[in-house]
Amino acid sequence: MNKQTEDIKAIREMMERSSKFQSINGLSLIIAGLLAVAGATFAYLYLRSEIPLSNVFGTNIVAVLVAAALLVLVSAVGVISFFSWRKAKKNGQNLLNKVTMRAAYNLMIPLAAGGIFSLVLLFNGDIGYLAATTLIFYGLALINASKYTVGEIHILGICEVIVGLLAAVYLYHGIYWWTIGFGVLHIVFGGIMYFKYDKNNV
């Protein structure tokens, strides 16, 4: 009986590995969250110390903030990709497989739509809803891709959407909502995933 139970458990684990992307590392999400907090802190200090609030639509300000956001984004994606590659290699898995491609495809559709819509808002000077838009679309992207990865990603996506909706209600506090959504939530869920999946495998 015990052998049959173990066999069933082994088969179930094999099926999960073949249908879900399980190489996301909790530590990488924590680092990504810390990078987001650092970026938001820089933006906050920059706006307070260098630029009068009345000139927030100035081209130079927007350029600096967009450049800072892109730097944070590229750094976070790089960190997550590196840790995922390392975890997949350690587990003897190929990172670029069908499951990864499906997860990436389902992630990128809402992200691309949200990114384009955010650029439209930015170029039109409608920055009030920018934080809400990015958070909501990011949350929807996580939810859409979560069927190919661990369950915590689905919950993280729901939390991102909720924070985005709050950002839509309480406008012009985008830096705070970004800090919570892209910073705090990533740190919290990264910690949960690290202790659940990664701690004993480090």
Coordinates of N, CA and C in Angstrom, one line a residue:
M1 N 0.8 -1.2 0.0 CA 0.0 0.0 0.0 C 0.9 1.3 0.0
N2 N 1.9 1.2 0.8 CA 2.8 2.4 0.9 C 3.5 2.6 -0.4
K3 N 3.9 1.5 -1.1 CA 4.6 1.6 -2.3 C 3.7 2.2 -3.4
Q4 N 2.4 1.8 -3.4 CA 1.5 2.4 -4.3 C 1.3 3.9 -4.1
T5 N 1.2 4.3 -2.8 CA 1.0 5.7 -2.5 C 2.2 6.5 -3.0
E6 N 3.4 5.9 -2.7 CA 4.6 6.6 -3.2 C 4.7 6.7 -4.7
D7 N 4.3 5.7 -5.4 CA 4.2 5.7 -6.9 C 3.3 6.8 -7.4
I8 N 2.1 6.8 -6.8 CA 1.1 7.8 -7.2 C 1.7 9.2 -6.9
K9 N 2.3 9.4 -5.8 CA 2.9 10.7 -5.5 C 4.0 11.1 -6.5
A10 N 4.8 10.1 -6.9 CA 5.9 10.4 -7.8 C 5.3 10.7 -9.2
I11 N 4.3 10.0 -9.6 CA 3.6 10.3 -10.9 C 3.0 11.7 -10.9
R12 N 2.4 12.1 -9.8 CA 1.8 13.4 -9.6 C 2.9 14.5 -9.7
E13 N 4.0 14.3 -9.1 CA 5.1 15.3 -9.1 C 5.7 15.4 -10.5
M14 N 5.8 14.3 -11.2 CA 6.2 14.3 -12.6 C 5.3 15.1 -13.5
M15 N 4.0 14.9 -13.3 CA 3.0 15.6 -14.1 C 3.0 17.1 -13.8
E16 N 3.2 17.5 -12.5 CA 3.3 18.9 -12.2 C 4.5 19.5 -12.8
R17 N 5.7 18.8 -12.8 CA 6.9 19.3 -13.4 C 6.7 19.6 -14.9
S18 N 6.0 18.7 -15.5 CA 5.8 18.8 -17.0 C 4.8 19.8 -17.4
S19 N 3.9 20.2 -16.5 CA 2.9 21.2 -16.8 C 3.0 22.5 -16.2
K20 N 3.9 22.7 -15.2 CA 4.1 24.0 -14.5 C 5.5 24.4 -14.5
F21 N 5.7 25.7 -14.6 CA 7.0 26.3 -14.5 C 7.3 26.5 -13.0
Q22 N 8.3 25.7 -12.5 CA 8.5 25.7 -11.0 C 9.9 26.3 -10.7
S23 N 10.5 27.0 -11.7 CA 11.9 27.4 -11.4 C 12.0 28.9 -10.9
I24 N 10.8 29.5 -10.6 CA 10.8 30.8 -10.0 C 11.4 30.7 -8.6
N25 N 12.4 31.5 -8.3 CA 13.1 31.5 -7.0 C 12.6 32.6 -6.2
G26 N 12.2 32.3 -4.9 CA 11.7 33.3 -4.0 C 12.6 34.4 -3.7
L27 N 13.9 34.1 -3.6 CA 14.9 35.1 -3.3 C 15.0 36.1 -4.4
S28 N 14.8 35.7 -5.7 CA 14.8 36.6 -6.8 C 13.7 37.6 -6.7
L29 N 12.5 37.2 -6.2 CA 11.4 38.1 -6.1 C 11.7 39.1 -5.0
I30 N 12.4 38.6 -3.9 CA 12.7 39.6 -2.8 C 13.7 40.6 -3.3
I31 N 14.7 40.2 -4.1 CA 15.6 41.2 -4.7 C 14.9 42.2 -5.6
A32 N 14.0 41.6 -6.4 CA 13.2 42.5 -7.4 C 12.4 43.5 -6.6
G33 N 11.8 43.1 -5.5 CA 11.1 44.0 -4.6 C 11.9 45.1 -4.0
L34 N 13.1 44.7 -3.6 CA 14.1 45.7 -3.0 C 14.5 46.7 -4.1
L35 N 14.7 46.2 -5.3 CA 15.1 47.1 -6.4 C 13.9 48.1 -6.7
A36 N 12.7 47.6 -6.6 CA 11.5 48.5 -6.8 C 11.4 49.5 -5.7
V37 N 11.7 49.1 -4.5 CA 11.7 50.1 -3.4 C 12.8 51.1 -3.6
A38 N 13.9 50.7 -4.0 CA 15.0 51.6 -4.2 C 14.7 52.6 -5.3
G39 N 14.1 52.1 -6.4 CA 13.7 53.0 -7.5 C 12.6 54.0 -7.1
A40 N 11.7 53.5 -6.3 CA 10.6 54.4 -5.9 C 11.2 55.5 -4.9
T41 N 12.1 55.1 -4.1 CA 12.8 56.0 -3.1 C 13.5 57.1 -3.9
F42 N 14.3 56.6 -4.9 CA 15.0 57.6 -5.8 C 14.0 58.6 -6.4
A43 N 12.9 58.1 -7.0 CA 11.9 59.0 -7.6 C 11.3 60.0 -6.6
Y44 N 11.0 59.5 -5.4 CA 10.4 60.4 -4.4 C 11.4 61.5 -4.0
L45 N 12.7 61.1 -3.7 CA 13.7 62.1 -3.3 C 14.0 63.0 -4.5
Y46 N 14.0 62.5 -5.7 CA 14.3 63.4 -6.9 C 13.2 64.4 -7.0
L47 N 11.9 64.0 -6.9 CA 10.8 65.0 -7.1 C 10.8 66.0 -5.9
R48 N 11.2 65.6 -4.8 CA 11.1 66.5 -3.6 C 12.3 67.5 -3.6
S49 N 13.5 67.0 -4.0 CA 14.7 67.8 -3.8 C 15.1 68.6 -5.0
E50 N 14.7 68.2 -6.2 CA 15.2 68.8 -7.4 C 14.1 69.6 -8.2
I51 N 12.9 69.1 -8.1 CA 11.9 69.7 -9.0 C 10.7 70.2 -8.3
P52 N 10.2 71.4 -8.5 CA 9.0 71.9 -7.9 C 7.8 71.0 -8.4
L53 N 6.9 70.8 -7.5 CA 5.7 69.9 -7.9 C 5.0 70.4 -9.0
S54 N 4.9 71.8 -9.2 CA 4.2 72.3 -10.3 C 4.8 72.0 -11.7
N55 N 6.0 71.6 -11.7 CA 6.7 71.3 -13.0 C 6.8 69.8 -13.2
V56 N 5.9 69.0 -12.6 CA 6.0 67.6 -12.7 C 5.8 67.1 -14.1
F57 N 5.2 67.9 -15.0 CA 5.0 67.4 -16.4 C 6.2 67.8 -17.3
G58 N 7.2 68.4 -16.7 CA 8.4 68.7 -17.5 C 9.0 67.6 -18.2
T59 N 9.5 67.8 -19.4 CA 10.1 66.7 -20.2 C 11.3 66.0 -19.5
N60 N 12.2 66.8 -18.9 CA 13.4 66.3 -18.3 C 13.0 65.4 -17.1
I61 N 12.0 65.8 -16.3 CA 11.6 65.0 -15.2 C 11.1 63.6 -15.6
V62 N 10.2 63.7 -16.6 CA 9.6 62.4 -17.2 C 10.7 61.5 -17.7
A63 N 11.7 62.1 -18.4 CA 12.8 61.3 -19.0 C 13.6 60.6 -17.9
V64 N 13.9 61.4 -16.8 CA 14.7 60.8 -15.7 C 13.9 59.7 -15.0
L65 N 12.6 59.9 -14.7 CA 11.8 58.9 -14.0 C 11.6 57.7 -14.9
V66 N 11.3 57.9 -16.2 CA 11.2 56.7 -17.1 C 12.5 55.9 -17.2
A67 N 13.6 56.6 -17.2 CA 14.9 55.9 -17.3 C 15.1 55.1 -16.0
A68 N 14.8 55.7 -14.9 CA 14.9 55.0 -13.6 C 14.0 53.8 -13.5
A69 N 12.8 53.9 -14.0 CA 11.9 52.8 -14.0 C 12.3 51.7 -14.9
L70 N 12.9 52.1 -16.1 CA 13.4 51.0 -17.0 C 14.6 50.3 -16.4
L71 N 15.4 51.1 -15.8 CA 16.6 50.5 -15.1 C 16.2 49.5 -14.1
V72 N 15.2 49.8 -13.3 CA 14.7 48.9 -12.2 C 14.1 47.7 -12.9
L73 N 13.3 47.9 -14.0 CA 12.6 46.8 -14.6 C 13.6 45.8 -15.2
V74 N 14.6 46.4 -16.0 CA 15.6 45.5 -16.6 C 16.4 44.7 -15.5
S75 N 16.8 45.4 -14.4 CA 17.5 44.8 -13.4 C 16.7 43.7 -12.7
A76 N 15.4 43.9 -12.5 CA 14.6 42.9 -11.8 C 14.4 41.7 -12.7
V77 N 14.1 42.0 -14.0 CA 14.0 40.9 -15.0 C 15.2 40.0 -15.1
G78 N 16.4 40.7 -15.1 CA 17.7 40.0 -15.1 C 17.9 39.2 -13.9
V79 N 17.6 39.7 -12.7 CA 17.8 38.9 -11.5 C 16.9 37.7 -11.5
I80 N 15.6 37.9 -11.8 CA 14.6 36.8 -11.8 C 15.0 35.7 -12.8
S81 N 15.5 36.2 -14.0 CA 15.9 35.2 -15.1 C 17.1 34.4 -14.6
F82 N 18.1 35.1 -14.0 CA 19.3 34.4 -13.6 C 19.0 33.4 -12.5
F83 N 18.2 33.8 -11.5 CA 17.9 32.8 -10.4 C 17.1 31.7 -10.9
S84 N 16.2 31.9 -11.9 CA 15.3 30.9 -12.5 C 16.2 29.9 -13.3
W85 N 17.1 30.5 -14.0 CA 18.1 29.6 -14.8 C 18.9 28.7 -13.9
R86 N 19.4 29.4 -12.8 CA 20.2 28.6 -11.9 C 19.4 27.5 -11.2
K87 N 18.2 27.8 -10.8 CA 17.4 26.8 -10.1 C 17.0 25.6 -11.1
A88 N 16.7 26.0 -12.4 CA 16.4 25.0 -13.4 C 17.6 24.1 -13.6
K89 N 18.8 24.7 -13.7 CA 20.0 23.9 -14.0 C 20.3 23.0 -12.8
K90 N 20.1 23.5 -11.6 CA 20.3 22.7 -10.4 C 19.4 21.5 -10.4
N91 N 18.1 21.7 -10.8 CA 17.1 20.6 -10.8 C 17.2 19.7 -12.1
G92 N 18.2 20.0 -13.0 CA 18.4 19.2 -14.2 C 17.3 19.5 -15.2
Q93 N 16.7 20.7 -15.2 CA 15.6 21.0 -16.1 C 16.1 22.1 -17.1
N94 N 15.4 22.1 -18.3 CA 15.7 23.1 -19.3 C 14.8 24.2 -19.1
L95 N 15.3 25.4 -18.9 CA 14.5 26.6 -18.6 C 13.6 27.0 -19.8
L96 N 14.2 26.9 -21.0 CA 13.4 27.2 -22.2 C 12.7 26.0 -22.8
N97 N 11.6 25.7 -22.1 CA 10.8 24.5 -22.6 C 9.4 25.0 -22.9
K98 N 8.5 24.1 -23.3 CA 7.1 24.5 -23.7 C 6.3 25.1 -22.6
V99 N 6.5 24.7 -21.4 CA 5.8 25.2 -20.3 C 6.2 26.7 -20.0
T100 N 7.5 26.9 -20.1 CA 8.1 28.3 -19.9 C 7.6 29.2 -21.0
M101 N 7.5 28.7 -22.2 CA 7.1 29.5 -23.3 C 5.6 29.9 -23.2
R102 N 4.8 28.9 -22.7 CA 3.4 29.2 -22.5 C 3.2 30.2 -21.4
A103 N 3.9 30.0 -20.3 CA 3.8 31.0 -19.2 C 4.2 32.4 -19.7
A104 N 5.3 32.5 -20.4 CA 5.8 33.8 -20.9 C 4.8 34.4 -21.9
Y105 N 4.2 33.6 -22.7 CA 3.2 34.1 -23.7 C 2.0 34.7 -23.0
N106 N 1.5 33.9 -22.0 CA 0.3 34.4 -21.2 C 0.6 35.6 -20.3
L107 N 1.9 35.7 -19.9 CA 2.3 36.9 -19.2 C 2.5 38.1 -20.0
M108 N 3.0 37.9 -21.2 CA 3.4 39.1 -22.0 C 2.2 39.8 -22.7
I109 N 1.1 39.1 -23.0 CA -0.1 39.7 -23.6 C -0.6 40.8 -22.8
P110 N -1.0 40.6 -21.5 CA -1.5 41.7 -20.7 C -0.4 42.8 -20.4
L111 N 0.9 42.3 -20.2 CA 1.9 43.2 -20.0 C 2.1 44.2 -21.2
A112 N 2.1 43.6 -22.4 CA 2.3 44.5 -23.6 C 1.2 45.5 -23.7
A113 N -0.1 45.0 -23.5 CA -1.2 45.9 -23.6 C -1.1 47.0 -22.5
G114 N -0.8 46.6 -21.3 CA -0.7 47.6 -20.2 C 0.5 48.6 -20.5
G115 N 1.6 48.1 -21.0 CA 2.7 48.9 -21.3 C 2.4 50.0 -22.4
I116 N 1.7 49.5 -23.4 CA 1.3 50.5 -24.5 C 0.3 51.5 -24.0
F117 N -0.7 51.0 -23.2 CA -1.7 51.9 -22.7 C -1.0 52.9 -21.7
S118 N 0.0 52.5 -20.9 CA 0.7 53.4 -20.0 C 1.4 54.4 -20.7
L119 N 2.1 54.1 -21.9 CA 2.8 55.0 -22.7 C 1.8 56.1 -23.3
V120 N 0.6 55.7 -23.6 CA -0.4 56.6 -24.2 C -0.7 57.6 -23.1
L121 N -1.0 57.1 -21.9 CA -1.3 58.0 -20.7 C -0.1 59.0 -20.5
L122 N 1.1 58.4 -20.5 CA 2.3 59.2 -20.2 C 2.5 60.4 -21.3
F123 N 2.3 60.0 -22.5 CA 2.5 61.0 -23.6 C 1.4 62.1 -23.6
N124 N 0.2 61.7 -23.1 CA -0.9 62.6 -23.0 C -0.9 63.4 -21.8
G125 N 0.1 63.1 -20.9 CA 0.2 63.9 -19.6 C -0.8 63.4 -18.6
D126 N -1.5 62.3 -18.8 CA -2.5 61.8 -17.8 C -1.8 60.8 -16.8
I127 N -1.0 61.4 -16.0 CA -0.2 60.5 -15.1 C -1.0 60.1 -13.8
G128 N -2.2 60.6 -13.6 CA -2.9 60.3 -12.4 C -3.2 58.8 -12.3
Y129 N -3.6 58.2 -13.5 CA -3.9 56.8 -13.5 C -2.8 55.9 -13.9
L130 N -1.6 56.4 -14.0 CA -0.4 55.6 -14.5 C -0.1 54.5 -13.5
A131 N -0.1 54.8 -12.2 CA 0.2 53.7 -11.2 C -0.8 52.7 -11.2
A132 N -2.1 53.1 -11.3 CA -3.2 52.1 -11.3 C -3.1 51.2 -12.5
T133 N -2.8 51.8 -13.6 CA -2.8 51.0 -14.9 C -1.7 50.0 -14.9
T134 N -0.5 50.4 -14.5 CA 0.6 49.5 -14.5 C 0.4 48.3 -13.5
L135 N -0.1 48.7 -12.3 CA -0.3 47.6 -11.3 C -1.4 46.7 -11.7
I136 N -2.5 47.2 -12.2 CA -3.7 46.3 -12.6 C -3.3 45.4 -13.8
F137 N -2.6 45.9 -14.8 CA -2.2 45.1 -15.9 C -1.2 44.1 -15.5
Y138 N -0.3 44.5 -14.6 CA 0.7 43.5 -14.1 C 0.1 42.4 -13.4
G139 N -0.9 42.8 -12.5 CA -1.6 41.8 -11.8 C -2.4 40.8 -12.7
L140 N -3.0 41.3 -13.7 CA -3.7 40.5 -14.7 C -2.8 39.6 -15.4
A141 N -1.6 40.1 -15.7 CA -0.6 39.3 -16.4 C -0.2 38.1 -15.5
L142 N 0.0 38.3 -14.2 CA 0.4 37.3 -13.3 C -0.7 36.2 -13.2
I143 N -1.9 36.7 -13.1 CA -3.1 35.8 -13.0 C -3.2 35.0 -14.2
N144 N -3.0 35.6 -15.4 CA -3.1 34.9 -16.7 C -2.0 33.8 -16.8
A145 N -0.8 34.1 -16.3 CA 0.3 33.1 -16.4 C 0.3 32.1 -15.3
S146 N -0.4 32.4 -14.2 CA -0.3 31.6 -13.0 C -0.7 30.1 -13.2
K147 N -1.5 29.8 -14.2 CA -2.0 28.4 -14.4 C -0.8 27.6 -14.8
Y148 N 0.3 28.2 -15.2 CA 1.5 27.4 -15.6 C 2.6 27.5 -14.6
T149 N 2.3 28.0 -13.4 CA 3.3 28.1 -12.4 C 2.7 27.9 -11.0
V150 N 3.4 28.2 -10.0 CA 3.0 27.9 -8.6 C 1.8 28.8 -8.2
G151 N 1.0 28.3 -7.2 CA -0.2 29.0 -6.8 C 0.0 30.4 -6.2
E152 N 1.2 30.6 -5.6 CA 1.4 31.9 -5.0 C 1.4 33.1 -6.0
I153 N 1.8 32.7 -7.3 CA 1.8 33.8 -8.3 C 0.4 34.3 -8.6
H154 N -0.6 33.3 -8.5 CA -2.0 33.7 -8.7 C -2.4 34.7 -7.6
I155 N -2.1 34.4 -6.4 CA -2.5 35.2 -5.3 C -1.8 36.6 -5.4
L156 N -0.5 36.5 -5.7 CA 0.2 37.8 -5.9 C -0.4 38.7 -7.0
G157 N -0.9 38.0 -8.1 CA -1.6 38.8 -9.1 C -2.9 39.5 -8.6
I158 N -3.6 38.7 -7.8 CA -4.9 39.3 -7.3 C -4.5 40.5 -6.4
C159 N -3.5 40.3 -5.5 CA -3.1 41.4 -4.7 C -2.7 42.7 -5.5
E160 N -1.9 42.4 -6.6 CA -1.5 43.6 -7.4 C -2.7 44.3 -8.0
V161 N -3.7 43.6 -8.4 CA -4.9 44.2 -9.0 C -5.6 45.0 -7.9
I162 N -5.7 44.5 -6.7 CA -6.4 45.2 -5.6 C -5.6 46.5 -5.3
V163 N -4.3 46.4 -5.2 CA -3.5 47.6 -5.0 C -3.7 48.6 -6.1
G164 N -3.7 48.1 -7.4 CA -4.0 49.0 -8.5 C -5.3 49.7 -8.4
L165 N -6.4 49.0 -8.0 CA -7.7 49.6 -7.9 C -7.7 50.7 -6.8
L166 N -6.9 50.4 -5.7 CA -6.8 51.4 -4.6 C -6.1 52.6 -5.2
A167 N -5.1 52.4 -6.0 CA -4.3 53.5 -6.6 C -5.2 54.3 -7.5
A168 N -6.2 53.7 -8.2 CA -7.2 54.4 -9.0 C -8.1 55.3 -8.2
V169 N -8.4 54.8 -6.9 CA -9.3 55.6 -6.0 C -8.5 56.8 -5.4
Y170 N -7.3 56.5 -5.0 CA -6.5 57.5 -4.3 C -5.4 58.0 -5.3
L171 N -5.8 58.9 -6.1 CA -4.9 59.3 -7.2 C -3.8 60.2 -6.7
Y172 N -2.8 60.3 -7.6 CA -1.6 61.2 -7.4 C -0.8 60.8 -6.2
H173 N -0.8 59.5 -5.8 CA 0.1 59.0 -4.8 C 0.7 57.7 -5.4
G174 N 1.1 57.8 -6.7 CA 1.5 56.7 -7.5 C 2.8 56.1 -6.9
I175 N 3.7 56.9 -6.4 CA 5.0 56.3 -5.9 C 4.7 55.4 -4.7
Y176 N 3.8 55.8 -3.8 CA 3.5 54.9 -2.7 C 2.9 53.6 -3.1
W177 N 1.9 53.7 -4.1 CA 1.3 52.5 -4.5 C 2.3 51.6 -5.3
W178 N 3.1 52.2 -6.1 CA 4.2 51.4 -6.8 C 5.1 50.7 -5.7
T179 N 5.4 51.4 -4.7 CA 6.3 50.8 -3.6 C 5.6 49.6 -3.0
I180 N 4.3 49.8 -2.7 CA 3.6 48.6 -2.1 C 3.4 47.5 -3.1
G181 N 3.0 47.8 -4.4 CA 2.7 46.8 -5.4 C 3.9 46.1 -5.9
F182 N 4.9 46.8 -6.4 CA 6.1 46.2 -7.0 C 7.2 46.0 -6.0
G183 N 7.1 46.6 -4.8 CA 8.1 46.4 -3.8 C 7.7 45.5 -2.7
V184 N 6.8 46.0 -1.8 CA 6.4 45.2 -0.6 C 5.8 43.8 -1.0
L185 N 4.9 43.8 -2.0 CA 4.3 42.5 -2.3 C 5.3 41.5 -2.8
H186 N 6.2 42.0 -3.6 CA 7.2 41.0 -4.1 C 8.1 40.5 -3.0
I187 N 8.4 41.4 -2.0 CA 9.2 40.9 -0.9 C 8.5 39.9 -0.1
V188 N 7.2 40.2 0.2 CA 6.4 39.3 1.0 C 6.2 38.0 0.4
F189 N 5.8 38.0 -0.9 CA 5.5 36.7 -1.6 C 6.8 36.0 -1.9
G190 N 7.9 36.7 -2.2 CA 9.2 36.1 -2.4 C 9.7 35.4 -1.1
G191 N 9.4 36.0 0.0 CA 9.8 35.3 1.3 C 9.0 34.1 1.5
I192 N 7.7 34.2 1.2 CA 6.8 33.0 1.4 C 7.3 31.8 0.5
M193 N 7.6 32.2 -0.8 CA 8.0 31.1 -1.7 C 9.4 30.6 -1.4
Y194 N 10.3 31.5 -0.9 CA 11.6 31.0 -0.5 C 11.5 30.0 0.6
F195 N 10.8 30.3 1.7 CA 10.7 29.3 2.8 C 9.9 28.1 2.4
K196 N 9.0 28.2 1.5 CA 8.2 27.1 1.1 C 8.9 26.1 0.1
Y197 N 9.6 26.7 -0.9 CA 10.2 25.9 -2.0 C 11.7 25.9 -2.0
D198 N 12.4 26.9 -1.6 CA 13.8 27.1 -1.9 C 14.7 26.9 -0.7
K199 N 14.3 27.1 0.5 CA 15.2 27.2 1.7 C 16.0 25.9 1.8
N200 N 15.3 24.8 1.7 CA 16.0 23.5 1.9 C 16.8 23.0 0.7
N201 N 16.7 23.8 -0.4 CA 17.4 23.4 -1.6 C 18.6 24.3 -1.9
V202 N 18.9 25.3 -1.0 CA 20.0 26.2 -1.2 C 21.3 25.5 -1.0

